[in-house]
CSV table of C-alpha atoms in Angstrom, one decimal:
chain,number,residue,atom,x,y,z
K,1,MET,CA,-38.7,3.5,24.8
K,2,ASN,CA,-36.1,4.5,27.4
K,3,GLU,CA,-34.2,1.4,26.5
K,4,PHE,CA,-34.2,2.4,22.9
K,5,ILE,CA,-32.9,5.9,23.6
K,6,LYS,CA,-30.3,4.5,26.0
K,7,ASN,CA,-28.9,2.2,23.3
K,8,ASN,CA,-29.2,4.5,20.3
K,9,TRP,CA,-28.5,8.1,21.7
K,10,TRP,CA,-25.1,8.2,19.9
K,11,LYS,CA,-26.6,7.6,16.5
K,12,LEU,CA,-28.9,10.6,17.1
K,13,LEU,CA,-25.9,12.6,18.3
K,14,GLY,CA,-24.0,11.7,15.1
K,15,VAL,CA,-27.0,12.9,12.9
K,16,LEU,CA,-27.3,16.1,14.8
K,17,LEU,CA,-23.6,16.9,14.6
K,18,ILE,CA,-23.6,16.4,10.9
K,19,LEU,CA,-26.8,18.5,10.4
K,20,TYR,CA,-25.2,21.2,12.6
K,21,SER,CA,-21.9,21.1,10.6
K,22,ILE,CA,-23.8,21.4,7.3
K,23,VAL,CA,-26.0,24.3,8.4
K,24,ALA,CA,-23.3,26.2,10.3
K,25,GLY,CA,-20.7,25.3,7.6
K,26,PHE,CA,-22.8,27.3,5.1
K,27,LEU,CA,-23.8,30.1,7.4
K,28,ILE,CA,-20.7,31.3,9.4
K,29,ASP,CA,-18.3,34.0,8.2
K,30,ILE,CA,-15.2,32.6,6.5
K,31,PRO,CA,-12.0,34.6,6.9
K,32,ASP,CA,-9.9,34.4,3.7
K,33,ILE,CA,-6.9,32.5,5.1
K,34,MET,CA,-5.1,31.2,2.1
K,35,GLY,CA,-5.7,34.2,-0.1
K,36,ASN,CA,-6.9,32.3,-3.2
K,37,ILE,CA,-9.6,30.2,-1.8
K,38,GLY,CA,-12.4,32.5,-0.5
K,39,GLU,CA,-15.8,31.1,0.0
K,40,SER,CA,-14.8,27.7,-1.3
K,41,MET,CA,-13.0,27.3,2.1
K,42,ARG,CA,-16.3,26.0,3.3
K,43,ASN,CA,-15.5,22.7,1.6
K,44,LEU,CA,-13.0,22.1,4.5
K,45,PHE,CA,-16.0,21.0,6.5
K,46,PHE,CA,-16.7,18.2,4.0
K,47,HIS,CA,-13.5,17.4,2.1
K,48,VAL,CA,-11.0,17.3,5.0
K,49,VAL,CA,-13.5,15.7,7.3
K,50,MET,CA,-13.9,12.8,4.9
K,51,TRP,CA,-10.1,12.0,5.1
K,52,PHE,CA,-10.2,12.1,8.9
K,53,ALA,CA,-13.1,9.7,8.9
K,54,MET,CA,-11.4,7.5,6.4
K,55,MET,CA,-8.2,7.3,8.4
K,56,VAL,CA,-10.2,6.4,11.6
K,57,MET,CA,-12.0,3.7,9.7
K,58,PHE,CA,-8.8,2.2,8.3
K,59,GLY,CA,-7.1,2.6,11.7
K,60,THR,CA,-10.0,0.6,13.2
K,61,SER,CA,-9.6,-2.0,10.6
K,62,LEU,CA,-5.8,-2.3,11.4
K,63,VAL,CA,-6.5,-2.7,15.1
K,64,ARG,CA,-9.1,-5.4,14.4
K,65,SER,CA,-6.6,-7.2,12.1
K,66,LEU,CA,-4.0,-7.1,14.8
K,67,ARG,CA,-6.5,-8.4,17.3
K,68,TYR,CA,-7.5,-11.2,14.9
K,69,LEU,CA,-3.9,-12.4,14.6
K,70,SER,CA,-3.5,-12.4,18.3
K,71,THR,CA,-6.8,-14.1,19.2
K,72,PHE,CA,-8.0,-15.9,16.0
K,73,ASP,CA,-11.6,-14.8,16.8
K,74,ILE,CA,-13.5,-14.4,13.5
K,75,LYS,CA,-15.5,-11.6,14.9
K,76,HIS,CA,-12.5,-9.2,14.6
K,77,ASP,CA,-12.1,-10.2,10.9
K,78,VAL,CA,-15.7,-9.3,10.1
K,79,ILE,CA,-15.3,-5.9,11.7
K,80,ALA,CA,-11.9,-5.4,9.9
K,81,ILE,CA,-13.4,-5.9,6.4
K,82,GLU,CA,-16.5,-3.8,7.1
K,83,ALA,CA,-14.4,-1.0,8.4
K,84,VAL,CA,-12.4,-1.1,5.2
K,85,ASN,CA,-15.7,-0.9,3.2
K,86,VAL,CA,-16.9,2.1,5.1
K,87,GLY,CA,-13.4,3.7,4.9
K,88,LEU,CA,-13.4,3.2,1.1
K,89,PHE,CA,-16.8,4.9,0.9
K,90,PHE,CA,-15.4,8.0,2.8
K,91,GLY,CA,-12.3,7.9,0.7
K,92,ILE,CA,-14.3,8.0,-2.6
K,93,LEU,CA,-16.4,10.9,-1.2
K,94,GLY,CA,-13.1,12.6,-0.2
K,95,ILE,CA,-11.7,12.3,-3.7
K,96,ILE,CA,-14.9,13.6,-5.2
K,97,THR,CA,-15.1,16.7,-2.9
K,98,GLY,CA,-11.3,17.2,-3.4
K,99,MET,CA,-11.6,17.2,-7.2
K,100,GLU,CA,-14.5,19.6,-7.0
K,101,TRP,CA,-12.4,22.0,-4.8
K,102,ALA,CA,-9.3,21.6,-6.9
K,103,ASN,CA,-11.3,22.5,-10.0
K,104,TYR,CA,-12.2,25.8,-8.4
K,105,THR,CA,-8.9,26.8,-6.8
K,106,TRP,CA,-6.2,25.2,-9.1
K,107,GLY,CA,-8.3,25.1,-12.3
K,108,THR,CA,-8.0,21.3,-12.8
K,109,PRO,CA,-9.6,18.4,-11.0
K,110,TRP,CA,-6.4,16.4,-10.7
K,111,THR,CA,-2.7,17.4,-10.6
K,112,ASN,CA,0.4,15.4,-10.2
K,113,ASP,CA,0.9,16.1,-6.6
K,114,PRO,CA,2.4,13.8,-3.9
K,115,GLN,CA,-0.6,14.2,-1.6
K,116,LEU,CA,-3.2,13.5,-4.2
K,117,ASN,CA,-1.3,10.5,-5.6
K,118,GLY,CA,-0.8,9.2,-2.1
K,119,ALA,CA,-4.5,9.3,-1.5
K,120,ALA,CA,-5.3,7.5,-4.8
K,121,ILE,CA,-2.7,4.8,-4.2
K,122,SER,CA,-3.9,4.1,-0.7
K,123,LEU,CA,-7.4,3.6,-2.1
K,124,LEU,CA,-6.0,1.2,-4.7
K,125,ALA,CA,-4.3,-0.8,-1.9
K,126,TYR,CA,-7.6,-1.1,0.0
K,127,PHE,CA,-9.5,-2.1,-3.2
K,128,ALA,CA,-6.8,-4.8,-3.6
K,129,TYR,CA,-7.5,-5.9,0.0
K,130,VAL,CA,-11.2,-6.4,-1.0
K,131,VAL,CA,-10.2,-8.3,-4.1
K,132,LEU,CA,-7.7,-10.5,-2.1
K,133,ARG,CA,-10.5,-11.5,0.2
K,134,ARG,CA,-12.8,-12.6,-2.6
K,135,SER,CA,-10.1,-15.0,-4.0
K,136,ILE,CA,-9.8,-17.1,-0.8
K,137,ASP,CA,-12.7,-19.4,-0.1
K,138,GLU,CA,-11.8,-20.9,3.3
K,139,GLU,CA,-13.0,-18.6,6.1
K,140,ASN,CA,-10.1,-18.8,8.6
K,141,LYS,CA,-7.4,-18.8,5.9
K,142,ARG,CA,-9.0,-15.7,4.3
K,143,ALA,CA,-9.1,-13.9,7.7
K,144,ARG,CA,-5.5,-14.7,8.5
K,145,ILE,CA,-4.0,-13.8,5.1
K,146,SER,CA,-6.0,-10.6,4.6
K,147,ALA,CA,-5.1,-9.5,8.1
K,148,VAL,CA,-1.4,-9.9,7.1
K,149,TYR,CA,-1.9,-7.8,4.0
K,150,ASN,CA,-3.9,-5.2,5.9
K,151,ILE,CA,-1.1,-4.6,8.4
K,152,PHE,CA,1.6,-4.7,5.7
K,153,ALA,CA,-0.2,-2.3,3.4
K,154,PHE,CA,-1.1,0.1,6.2
K,155,ALA,CA,2.5,0.4,7.3
K,156,MET,CA,3.7,1.0,3.8
K,157,LEU,CA,1.0,3.6,3.1
K,158,ILE,CA,1.6,5.5,6.3
K,159,VAL,CA,5.2,5.9,5.1
K,160,PHE,CA,3.9,7.1,1.8
K,161,ILE,CA,1.3,9.6,3.1
K,162,GLY,CA,3.4,10.7,6.1
K,163,ILE,CA,7.0,11.0,4.9
K,164,LEU,CA,7.2,11.2,1.1
K,165,PRO,CA,5.2,14.4,0.7
K,166,LYS,CA,7.4,16.0,3.3
K,167,LEU,CA,10.5,15.2,1.2
K,168,ALA,CA,8.9,16.6,-1.9
K,169,SER,CA,9.1,20.3,-2.4
K,170,GLY,CA,6.5,22.4,-4.2
K,171,SER,CA,3.3,20.5,-3.4
K,172,LEU,CA,0.2,22.5,-4.1
K,173,HIS,CA,-1.8,20.8,-1.5
K,174,PRO,CA,-1.6,22.4,2.0
K,175,GLY,CA,0.0,20.4,4.8
K,176,ALA,CA,2.9,19.1,2.7
K,177,GLY,CA,6.5,20.2,1.8
K,178,GLY,CA,6.9,22.8,4.5
K,179,SER,CA,3.7,24.7,3.7
K,180,GLN,CA,1.6,25.4,6.8
K,181,SER,CA,-1.2,23.0,7.5
K,182,THR,CA,-4.6,24.5,7.0
K,183,VAL,CA,-6.0,22.9,10.1
K,184,ASN,CA,-3.4,24.8,12.3
K,185,SER,CA,-4.4,28.2,10.8
K,186,LEU,CA,-8.2,27.8,11.4
K,187,ASP,CA,-9.8,30.6,13.4
K,188,PHE,CA,-12.0,29.8,16.4
K,189,THR,CA,-15.5,29.8,14.7
K,190,MET,CA,-14.2,27.5,12.0
K,191,ARG,CA,-12.9,25.1,14.6
K,192,LEU,CA,-16.3,25.1,16.3
K,193,VAL,CA,-17.7,23.6,13.1
K,194,PHE,CA,-14.7,21.5,12.0
K,195,TYR,CA,-14.3,19.3,15.0
K,196,PRO,CA,-18.0,18.5,15.5
K,197,ALA,CA,-18.1,17.6,11.8
K,198,ILE,CA,-15.3,15.1,12.3
K,199,ALA,CA,-16.9,13.6,15.4
K,200,GLY,CA,-20.3,13.4,13.6
K,201,TRP,CA,-18.9,11.6,10.5
K,202,ILE,CA,-16.8,9.2,12.6
K,203,ILE,CA,-20.0,8.3,14.6
K,204,ILE,CA,-21.9,7.7,11.4
K,205,GLY,CA,-19.0,5.6,10.2
K,206,TYR,CA,-19.2,3.4,13.2
K,207,TRP,CA,-23.0,3.1,12.8
K,208,LEU,CA,-22.4,2.0,9.2
K,209,ILE,CA,-19.9,-0.6,10.3
K,210,GLY,CA,-22.4,-1.9,12.9
K,211,ILE,CA,-25.1,-2.3,10.3
K,212,ARG,CA,-22.8,-3.9,7.8
K,213,VAL,CA,-21.5,-6.4,10.4
K,214,LYS,CA,-25.1,-7.4,11.2
K,215,MET,CA,-25.7,-7.8,7.4
K,216,ALA,CA,-22.7,-10.0,7.1
K,217,TYR,CA,-23.8,-12.3,10.0
K,218,ILE,CA,-27.3,-12.5,8.4
K,219,ARG,CA,-25.9,-13.4,5.0
K,220,GLN,CA,-23.6,-16.0,6.6
K,221,HIS,CA,-26.6,-17.5,8.4
K,222,LEU,CA,-28.7,-17.6,5.2
K,223,ASP,CA,-25.8,-19.4,3.4
K,224,ASN,CA,-25.5,-22.2,5.9
K,225,PRO,CA,-28.5,-22.3,8.1
K,226,GLU,CA,-27.8,-24.8,10.9
Q,1,MET,CA,20.9,-21.2,14.4
Q,2,LEU,CA,18.8,-18.9,12.3
Q,3,LEU,CA,21.8,-17.8,10.3
Q,4,SER,CA,22.9,-21.3,9.5
Q,5,GLU,CA,19.3,-22.2,8.5
Q,6,ILE,CA,19.2,-19.2,6.2
Q,7,LYS,CA,22.6,-20.1,4.7
Q,8,TYR,CA,21.4,-23.6,3.8
Q,9,LEU,CA,18.1,-22.4,2.4
Q,10,VAL,CA,19.8,-19.8,0.2
Q,11,LEU,CA,22.3,-22.4,-1.0
Q,12,LYS,CA,19.4,-24.8,-1.7
Q,13,ASP,CA,17.6,-22.1,-3.8
Q,14,ILE,CA,20.8,-21.4,-5.8
Q,15,LYS,CA,21.4,-25.1,-6.4
Q,16,LEU,CA,17.8,-25.6,-7.5
Q,17,GLU,CA,18.2,-22.7,-9.9
Q,18,PHE,CA,21.4,-24.0,-11.4
Q,19,LYS,CA,19.8,-27.4,-11.8
Q,20,GLN,CA,16.6,-26.2,-13.5
Q,21,ARG,CA,18.0,-23.1,-15.1
Q,22,TYR,CA,14.7,-21.9,-16.4
Q,23,ALA,CA,13.7,-19.2,-14.0
Q,24,ILE,CA,16.8,-17.1,-14.3
Q,25,ASN,CA,17.2,-17.5,-18.0
Q,26,GLY,CA,13.5,-16.9,-18.5
Q,27,ILE,CA,13.6,-13.7,-16.6
Q,28,LEU,CA,16.8,-12.4,-18.2
Q,29,LEU,CA,15.3,-13.1,-21.6
Q,30,TYR,CA,12.1,-11.3,-20.5
Q,31,VAL,CA,14.1,-8.2,-19.6
Q,32,VAL,CA,16.1,-8.2,-22.8
Q,33,SER,CA,13.0,-8.7,-25.0
Q,34,THR,CA,11.1,-6.0,-23.2
Q,35,ILE,CA,13.9,-3.5,-23.7
Q,36,PHE,CA,14.1,-4.6,-27.4
Q,37,VAL,CA,10.4,-4.0,-27.8
Q,38,SER,CA,10.7,-0.5,-26.3
Q,39,TYR,CA,13.8,0.1,-28.5
Q,40,LEU,CA,11.8,-0.8,-31.6
Q,41,SER,CA,8.8,1.4,-30.6
Q,42,PHE,CA,10.8,4.4,-29.4
Q,43,ALA,CA,13.7,4.2,-31.8
Q,44,LYS,CA,15.8,6.7,-29.9
Q,45,ILE,CA,15.1,8.5,-26.7
Q,46,ILE,CA,16.2,12.1,-26.6
Q,47,ASP,CA,15.1,13.2,-23.1
Q,48,SER,CA,16.3,11.8,-19.8
Q,49,ALA,CA,12.9,11.9,-18.1
Q,50,THR,CA,11.5,9.4,-20.6
Q,51,TRP,CA,14.6,7.3,-20.2
Q,52,ASN,CA,14.2,7.2,-16.5
Q,53,SER,CA,10.5,6.4,-16.3
Q,54,LEU,CA,10.8,3.7,-19.0
Q,55,PHE,CA,13.8,2.1,-17.2
Q,56,TRP,CA,12.0,1.9,-13.9
Q,57,ILE,CA,8.7,0.6,-15.4
Q,58,ILE,CA,10.6,-2.2,-17.1
Q,59,MET,CA,12.4,-2.9,-13.7
Q,60,LEU,CA,9.1,-3.0,-11.9
Q,61,PHE,CA,7.5,-5.5,-14.3
Q,62,ALA,CA,10.6,-7.6,-14.4
Q,63,ALA,CA,10.8,-7.7,-10.6
Q,64,VAL,CA,7.1,-8.7,-10.2
Q,65,ASN,CA,7.6,-11.5,-12.7
Q,66,ALA,CA,10.9,-12.7,-11.2
Q,67,VAL,CA,9.7,-12.7,-7.6
Q,68,SER,CA,6.2,-14.1,-8.1
Q,69,LYS,CA,7.6,-17.5,-8.7
Q,70,SER,CA,9.3,-17.7,-5.2
Q,71,PHE,CA,6.6,-19.7,-3.4
Q,72,VAL,CA,4.7,-21.4,-6.2
Q,73,GLN,CA,7.6,-23.3,-7.8
Q,74,GLU,CA,7.9,-25.7,-4.9
Q,75,SER,CA,5.2,-28.3,-4.3
Q,76,THR,CA,3.0,-28.2,-1.2
Q,77,SER,CA,4.5,-31.4,0.1
Q,78,ARG,CA,8.0,-30.0,-0.1
Q,79,GLN,CA,6.8,-26.9,1.7
Q,80,LEU,CA,5.3,-29.1,4.4
Q,81,TYR,CA,8.7,-30.7,4.8
Q,82,TYR,CA,10.4,-27.3,5.2
Q,83,TYR,CA,7.7,-26.5,7.8
Q,84,THR,CA,8.9,-29.4,9.9
Q,85,VAL,CA,12.6,-28.7,9.7
Q,86,THR,CA,13.1,-24.9,9.7
Q,87,SER,CA,11.6,-21.8,11.2
Q,88,PRO,CA,9.3,-19.6,9.1
Q,89,GLN,CA,11.6,-16.6,9.7
Q,90,ALA,CA,14.5,-18.5,8.1
Q,91,ILE,CA,12.3,-19.2,5.1
Q,92,ILE,CA,11.2,-15.6,4.4
Q,93,LEU,CA,14.7,-14.2,5.0
Q,94,SER,CA,16.4,-16.8,2.8
Q,95,LYS,CA,13.9,-16.1,0.0
Q,96,MET,CA,14.5,-12.4,0.4
Q,97,ILE,CA,18.3,-12.8,0.2
Q,98,TYR,CA,17.9,-15.1,-2.8
Q,99,ASN,CA,15.6,-12.7,-4.6
Q,100,PHE,CA,17.9,-9.8,-3.8
Q,101,MET,CA,20.7,-11.6,-5.6
Q,102,LEU,CA,18.4,-12.4,-8.5
Q,103,MET,CA,17.3,-8.7,-8.6
Q,104,GLY,CA,20.9,-7.5,-8.5
Q,105,VAL,CA,21.9,-9.5,-11.5
Q,106,LEU,CA,18.7,-8.5,-13.2
Q,107,SER,CA,19.1,-4.8,-12.6
Q,108,LEU,CA,22.7,-4.7,-13.7
Q,109,LEU,CA,21.8,-6.5,-16.9
Q,110,CYS,CA,18.9,-4.2,-17.4
Q,111,LEU,CA,21.1,-1.2,-17.0
Q,112,LEU,CA,23.7,-2.6,-19.5
Q,113,VAL,CA,21.2,-3.5,-22.2
Q,114,PHE,CA,19.1,-0.4,-21.7
Q,115,THR,CA,22.1,2.0,-22.0
Q,116,GLY,CA,23.3,-0.1,-25.0
Q,117,LEU,CA,20.1,0.3,-26.9
Q,118,MET,CA,18.5,3.5,-25.7
Q,119,GLY,CA,21.6,5.7,-25.3
Q,120,GLU,CA,23.6,6.6,-22.3
Q,121,PHE,CA,22.0,9.2,-19.9
Q,122,VAL,CA,23.5,8.4,-16.6
Q,123,VAL,CA,25.8,11.2,-15.4
Q,124,ASN,CA,26.6,10.2,-11.8
Q,125,TYR,CA,27.2,6.4,-11.8
Q,126,PRO,CA,27.8,6.0,-8.0
Q,127,LEU,CA,24.5,7.6,-7.2
Q,128,PHE,CA,22.6,5.6,-9.9
Q,129,ILE,CA,24.2,2.3,-8.8
Q,130,SER,CA,23.4,2.9,-5.2
Q,131,ALA,CA,19.8,3.6,-6.2
Q,132,LEU,CA,19.8,0.5,-8.2
Q,133,LEU,CA,21.1,-1.7,-5.4
Q,134,LEU,CA,18.7,-0.2,-2.8
Q,135,GLY,CA,15.9,-0.6,-5.3
Q,136,SER,CA,16.8,-4.2,-6.0
Q,137,PHE,CA,16.8,-4.8,-2.2
Q,138,GLY,CA,13.5,-3.1,-1.7
Q,139,PHE,CA,11.8,-4.8,-4.6
Q,140,ALA,CA,13.1,-8.1,-3.5
Q,141,SER,CA,11.9,-7.8,0.1
Q,142,ALA,CA,8.5,-6.2,-0.5
Q,143,LEU,CA,7.6,-8.4,-3.4
Q,144,THR,CA,8.7,-11.6,-1.6
Q,145,MET,CA,6.2,-10.8,1.1
Q,146,ILE,CA,3.5,-10.1,-1.4
Q,147,ALA,CA,4.4,-13.3,-3.3
Q,148,ALA,CA,3.9,-15.2,-0.1
Q,149,ILE,CA,0.5,-13.6,0.3
Q,150,ALA,CA,-0.5,-14.2,-3.3
Q,151,SER,CA,0.7,-17.8,-3.3
Q,152,ARG,CA,-2.0,-18.6,-0.7
Q,153,THR,CA,-4.8,-17.6,-3.0
Q,154,ASN,CA,-6.6,-19.1,-6.0
Q,155,ASN,CA,-5.4,-16.8,-8.7
Q,156,ASN,CA,-1.8,-16.1,-7.9
Q,157,PHE,CA,-0.6,-14.2,-10.9
Q,158,ALA,CA,-3.4,-11.7,-11.3
Q,159,LEU,CA,-3.3,-10.9,-7.6
Q,160,MET,CA,0.5,-10.5,-7.5
Q,161,ALA,CA,0.2,-7.4,-9.6
Q,162,ILE,CA,-2.7,-5.7,-7.9
Q,163,LEU,CA,-1.5,-6.4,-4.4
Q,164,SER,CA,2.1,-5.3,-5.1
Q,165,PHE,CA,1.7,-2.2,-7.2
Q,166,PRO,CA,0.3,0.0,-4.4
Q,167,VAL,CA,2.7,-1.4,-1.9
Q,168,VAL,CA,5.9,-0.8,-3.9
Q,169,MET,CA,4.7,2.6,-5.2
Q,170,PRO,CA,6.4,4.6,-2.4
Q,171,LEU,CA,9.7,2.7,-3.2
Q,172,LEU,CA,9.3,3.2,-6.9
Q,173,LEU,CA,8.6,7.0,-6.7
Q,174,THR,CA,11.6,7.6,-4.4
Q,175,LEU,CA,13.8,5.5,-6.7
Q,176,MET,CA,12.7,7.5,-9.7
Q,177,LYS,CA,13.5,10.7,-7.9
Q,178,VAL,CA,17.0,9.6,-6.9
Q,179,SER,CA,17.8,8.2,-10.3
Q,180,SER,CA,16.5,11.3,-12.1
Q,181,ALA,CA,19.0,13.2,-10.0
Q,182,ALA,CA,21.7,10.8,-11.1
Q,183,LEU,CA,20.8,11.6,-14.7
Q,184,SER,CA,21.6,15.3,-14.3
Q,185,VAL,CA,23.7,17.1,-11.7
Q,186,GLY,CA,22.8,15.2,-8.5
Q,187,THR,CA,25.4,13.9,-6.1
Q,188,VAL,CA,25.3,11.2,-3.5
Q,189,SER,CA,25.6,13.6,-0.6
Q,190,GLY,CA,22.9,15.8,-2.0
Q,191,ASN,CA,20.4,12.9,-2.2
Q,192,MET,CA,21.2,11.5,1.2
Q,193,LYS,CA,17.7,12.1,2.5
Q,194,TYR,CA,16.2,10.0,-0.3
Q,195,LEU,CA,18.7,7.2,0.2
Q,196,ALA,CA,18.0,7.2,3.9
Q,197,ALA,CA,14.3,7.1,3.2
Q,198,LEU,CA,14.8,4.1,0.9
Q,199,PHE,CA,16.9,2.4,3.5
Q,200,MET,CA,14.2,3.0,6.1
Q,201,LEU,CA,11.5,1.6,3.8
Q,202,ASN,CA,13.6,-1.6,3.4
Q,203,ALA,CA,14.0,-1.8,7.2
Q,204,ILE,CA,10.3,-1.5,7.7
Q,205,VAL,CA,9.5,-4.2,5.1
Q,206,ILE,CA,12.0,-6.6,6.6
Q,207,ALA,CA,10.8,-6.1,10.2
Q,208,LEU,CA,7.1,-6.5,9.1
Q,209,SER,CA,7.9,-9.6,7.1
Q,210,TYR,CA,9.8,-11.1,10.0
Q,211,VAL,CA,6.8,-10.7,12.3
Q,212,LEU,CA,4.0,-11.4,9.9
Q,213,PHE,CA,5.3,-14.3,7.8
Q,214,PRO,CA,4.7,-17.0,10.4
Q,215,TYR,CA,1.0,-16.3,10.1
Q,216,LEU,CA,1.0,-16.9,6.4
Q,217,TRP,CA,3.1,-20.0,6.7
Q,218,ARG,CA,1.1,-22.2,9.0
Q,219,ASP,CA,-1.8,-23.8,7.2
């Protein structure tokens, strides 16, 4: 029993942090920071958090791809693809919560905005990564080539998400084109919910990666049992 | 050493092209017929935003088509021979230079035929041409790397499109912004930040390809 808790306490921590962020996210007082957002500001604890978790997952995948290319240990490749799968899951949730929010504050689920388009295109790139892997049969070749694409795409997309919205003026989305980032203007109580929520979802993300990696090994074992 | 290898490889590609003469003619004909199809369907374009987006969409598809042949046209045994005599860096850089020359010819022809058929909208030619050249360079380098990745898979042509579109999108959007400025009152100095961003994107692509291509090359 003690052994079980010792090995799994962080999963419990993740669940508790998320439960806390959901309960507190709906209960605390929200100051009207932006002027036009009001109570829908509570979506910050879900929408923005998804993108943070997604970036951490894709970052993990990038690190694993780099480590694969330096060691050629297939273990890193399995983690790289599963991190992308979990990152895509968070990205889709981020898009859905964002569309919900945009529908209330801007009156339309999607606008032609550099930040929104950047998010959509990075998801497309990672879907392409998944398709690329399906089209190569040999295991080591697949690992090597998809690692190269992962690094290449990540670098190009960081440019896209990081620099291009800054060049564009008149973005609706906060945190671009000179408008002040929302995260910097949060008051203290909101930070008390926001940061634990990020930590909780990242922990859940790593838990999901762990489960999916185990599933991948089991599937591999069932395919060629020797 | 690397430079002389690159020189020989580029000359080899050009000679091969002049001997076969199907790739360049094919791609030039592709551009002309695509523009003609859009001419027939649009008849006449009256606003510069449509002109701009149509021009760059045609450029994008032509570039993907032109560059996707880079690595599949040569047989595996000949690639094995290159592997024994040159460095992988020389291969990727020579392909990029060759594709840049191809894209340069292609984009100038595209501009010529497009203005001929769809009407002249460019106001500031120096700005537009510099966008075109930086764009050709960017397309050539990014797509060469993607072509190298796609050539290692089972279905090269389908993957070429889905792998390359997200990666060249930053480039394409910046290019469209600069060229739409060239269609109205924009100046070279006023758009310096976009030109610098394009230049930086190209530098990132070349540096990444230089480091990553050796991993694709060995088999």
